[in-house]
């Protein structure tokens, strides 16, 4: 079952187990994977752990959607949506921003609008979303959802960056922003200036990677819960077509 309703009841425990799984992936990334934007290289051996983390984020997004959409009817779907909002809120307070953003990617999808007229191209909240599941949420859950989704806005993630600066370790940063910053160092500075190695570029890159290594070396002191961890480690696979069919089934 893809459900987390009864058997995996506690939202905080779900967030903790997701954090242990994510940290294992994050701490496995080696410095060489960050060199020369190797994560964009078509050869999978070039940045295997970055790829694993990125693939996990996609699986998480689809699993969140699938779990909500497999609930029968609007009210049960809204209850599951609220459950995931609580999980995302706990992930934020645990400082696991990577999994938090993956969960939010699922919660922000227009497919949850329960309207066959919506398109999957733009993950923006519209009035059709408001007329769907959002209306069924308690006011506080709605408020928390909008607040969390605002962290995903494409203003170069300003809100998230500010939050990260104020955070102590341990924490798991959001991979997309981390890679964006490394790419900015790579693209924004030449390797050589007047045939001499550009040491300023090397220093900037070193500073970024040092920051990442500090985060990788500070584990979370959380207890593994075998039953929950086993399920959450291997998330059920689902595809876009199946999700669209489920969404149509729930159209009201």
mmCIF file of C-alpha atoms in Angstrom, residues 126-235:
data_model
loop_
_atom_site.group_PDB
_atom_site.id
_atom_site.type_symbol
_atom_site.label_atom_id
_atom_site.label_comp_id
_atom_site.label_asym_id
_atom_site.label_seq_id
_atom_site.Cartn_x
_atom_site.Cartn_y
_atom_site.Cartn_z
ATOM 1 C CA UNK A 126 -5.188 28.932 -8.845
ATOM 2 C CA UNK A 127 -8.823 29.445 -7.964
ATOM 3 C CA UNK A 128 -9.622 25.918 -9.184
ATOM 4 C CA UNK A 129 -7.264 24.613 -6.486
ATOM 5 C CA UNK A 130 -9.028 26.810 -3.924
ATOM 6 C CA UNK A 131 -12.345 25.395 -5.049
ATOM 7 C CA UNK A 132 -10.971 21.867 -4.612
ATOM 8 C CA UNK A 133 -9.072 20.370 -1.726
ATOM 9 C CA UNK A 134 -7.883 23.624 -0.170
ATOM 10 C CA UNK A 135 -11.448 24.510 0.810
ATOM 11 C CA UNK A 136 -11.667 21.321 2.837
ATOM 12 C CA UNK A 137 -8.577 22.179 4.916
ATOM 13 C CA UNK A 138 -8.771 23.759 8.385
ATOM 14 C CA UNK A 139 -7.649 27.433 8.251
ATOM 15 C CA UNK A 140 -4.332 26.773 10.009
ATOM 16 C CA UNK A 141 -3.349 23.966 7.607
ATOM 17 C CA UNK A 142 -4.193 26.242 4.672
ATOM 18 C CA UNK A 143 -2.070 29.032 6.133
ATOM 19 C CA UNK A 144 0.893 26.694 6.745
ATOM 20 C CA UNK A 145 0.635 25.297 3.190
ATOM 21 C CA UNK A 146 0.714 28.749 1.572
ATOM 22 C CA UNK A 147 3.592 29.808 3.819
ATOM 23 C CA UNK A 148 5.628 26.695 2.949
ATOM 24 C CA UNK A 149 4.855 26.917 -0.783
ATOM 25 C CA UNK A 150 6.040 30.533 -0.802
ATOM 26 C CA UNK A 151 9.554 29.150 -0.136
ATOM 27 C CA UNK A 152 9.476 27.560 -3.588
ATOM 28 C CA UNK A 153 9.019 30.847 -5.433
ATOM 29 C CA UNK A 154 11.566 31.422 -8.145
ATOM 30 C CA UNK A 155 13.081 34.637 -6.763
ATOM 31 C CA UNK A 156 16.290 32.596 -6.574
ATOM 32 C CA UNK A 157 14.819 31.093 -3.393
ATOM 33 C CA UNK A 158 15.524 34.233 -1.369
ATOM 34 C CA UNK A 159 13.290 33.203 1.557
ATOM 35 C CA UNK A 160 14.883 29.749 1.773
ATOM 36 C CA UNK A 161 18.425 31.187 1.552
ATOM 37 C CA UNK A 162 17.732 33.603 4.400
ATOM 38 C CA UNK A 163 16.330 30.788 6.516
ATOM 39 C CA UNK A 164 19.334 28.562 5.802
ATOM 40 C CA UNK A 165 21.760 31.307 6.878
ATOM 41 C CA UNK A 166 20.102 31.487 10.294
ATOM 42 C CA UNK A 167 20.082 27.702 10.802
ATOM 43 C CA UNK A 168 22.450 25.693 12.952
ATOM 44 C CA UNK A 169 23.622 22.193 12.013
ATOM 45 C CA UNK A 170 22.637 19.460 11.412
ATOM 46 C CA UNK A 171 20.699 20.322 8.305
ATOM 47 C CA UNK A 172 20.116 18.967 4.817
ATOM 48 C CA UNK A 173 20.182 21.792 2.247
ATOM 49 C CA UNK A 174 17.946 21.929 -0.822
ATOM 50 C CA UNK A 175 19.939 20.217 -3.591
ATOM 51 C CA UNK A 176 18.635 22.405 -6.458
ATOM 52 C CA UNK A 177 19.890 25.614 -4.824
ATOM 53 C CA UNK A 178 23.176 24.014 -3.790
ATOM 54 C CA UNK A 179 23.842 22.952 -7.415
ATOM 55 C CA UNK A 180 22.696 26.345 -8.739
ATOM 56 C CA UNK A 181 25.289 28.051 -6.546
ATOM 57 C CA UNK A 182 28.077 25.708 -7.651
ATOM 58 C CA UNK A 183 27.074 26.231 -11.304
ATOM 59 C CA UNK A 184 27.155 30.016 -10.758
ATOM 60 C CA UNK A 185 30.780 29.755 -9.565
ATOM 61 C CA UNK A 186 31.620 27.524 -12.533
ATOM 62 C CA UNK A 187 29.904 29.669 -15.175
ATOM 63 C CA UNK A 188 30.529 33.101 -13.704
ATOM 64 C CA UNK A 189 34.320 32.919 -13.474
ATOM 65 C CA UNK A 190 36.888 31.901 -16.109
ATOM 66 C CA UNK A 191 39.371 29.123 -15.275
ATOM 67 C CA UNK A 192 42.259 31.298 -16.466
ATOM 68 C CA UNK A 193 42.974 35.024 -16.513
ATOM 69 C CA UNK A 194 45.825 36.075 -18.796
ATOM 70 C CA UNK A 195 46.933 32.420 -19.028
ATOM 71 C CA UNK A 196 47.183 32.217 -15.228
ATOM 72 C CA UNK A 197 45.011 29.976 -13.063
ATOM 73 C CA UNK A 198 42.115 31.978 -11.623
ATOM 74 C CA UNK A 199 42.694 31.291 -7.932
ATOM 75 C CA UNK A 200 39.705 33.419 -6.930
ATOM 76 C CA UNK A 201 37.447 30.917 -8.707
ATOM 77 C CA UNK A 202 39.180 28.010 -6.947
ATOM 78 C CA UNK A 203 38.704 29.759 -3.604
ATOM 79 C CA UNK A 204 34.987 30.399 -4.224
ATOM 80 C CA UNK A 205 34.469 26.771 -5.200
ATOM 81 C CA UNK A 206 36.440 25.567 -2.178
ATOM 82 C CA UNK A 207 34.291 27.758 0.126
ATOM 83 C CA UNK A 208 31.062 26.258 -1.277
ATOM 84 C CA UNK A 209 32.293 22.663 -1.001
ATOM 85 C CA UNK A 210 33.646 23.239 2.534
ATOM 86 C CA UNK A 211 30.200 24.486 3.580
ATOM 87 C CA UNK A 212 28.618 21.325 2.110
ATOM 88 C CA UNK A 213 31.167 19.062 3.839
ATOM 89 C CA UNK A 214 30.424 20.684 7.194
ATOM 90 C CA UNK A 215 26.740 19.860 6.641
ATOM 91 C CA UNK A 216 27.593 16.294 5.591
ATOM 92 C CA UNK A 217 29.680 15.679 8.686
ATOM 93 C CA UNK A 218 26.985 16.605 11.215
ATOM 94 C CA UNK A 219 24.514 13.702 11.430
ATOM 95 C CA UNK A 220 21.026 13.843 12.922
ATOM 96 C CA UNK A 221 20.694 12.079 16.252
ATOM 97 C CA UNK A 222 17.410 10.363 15.505
ATOM 98 C CA UNK A 223 16.382 6.770 16.189
ATOM 99 C CA UNK A 224 15.620 4.562 13.176
ATOM 100 C CA UNK A 225 12.160 2.964 13.340
ATOM 101 C CA UNK A 226 12.554 -0.133 11.203
ATOM 102 C CA UNK A 227 8.954 -0.630 10.053
ATOM 103 C CA UNK A 228 8.506 2.961 8.892
ATOM 104 C CA UNK A 229 12.041 3.309 7.509
ATOM 105 C CA UNK A 230 11.734 0.132 5.416
ATOM 106 C CA UNK A 231 8.588 1.411 3.726
ATOM 107 C CA UNK A 232 9.890 4.975 3.220
ATOM 108 C CA UNK A 233 13.262 3.860 1.831
ATOM 109 C CA UNK A 234 11.732 2.175 -1.210
ATOM 110 C CA UNK A 235 8.840 4.384 -2.208
#
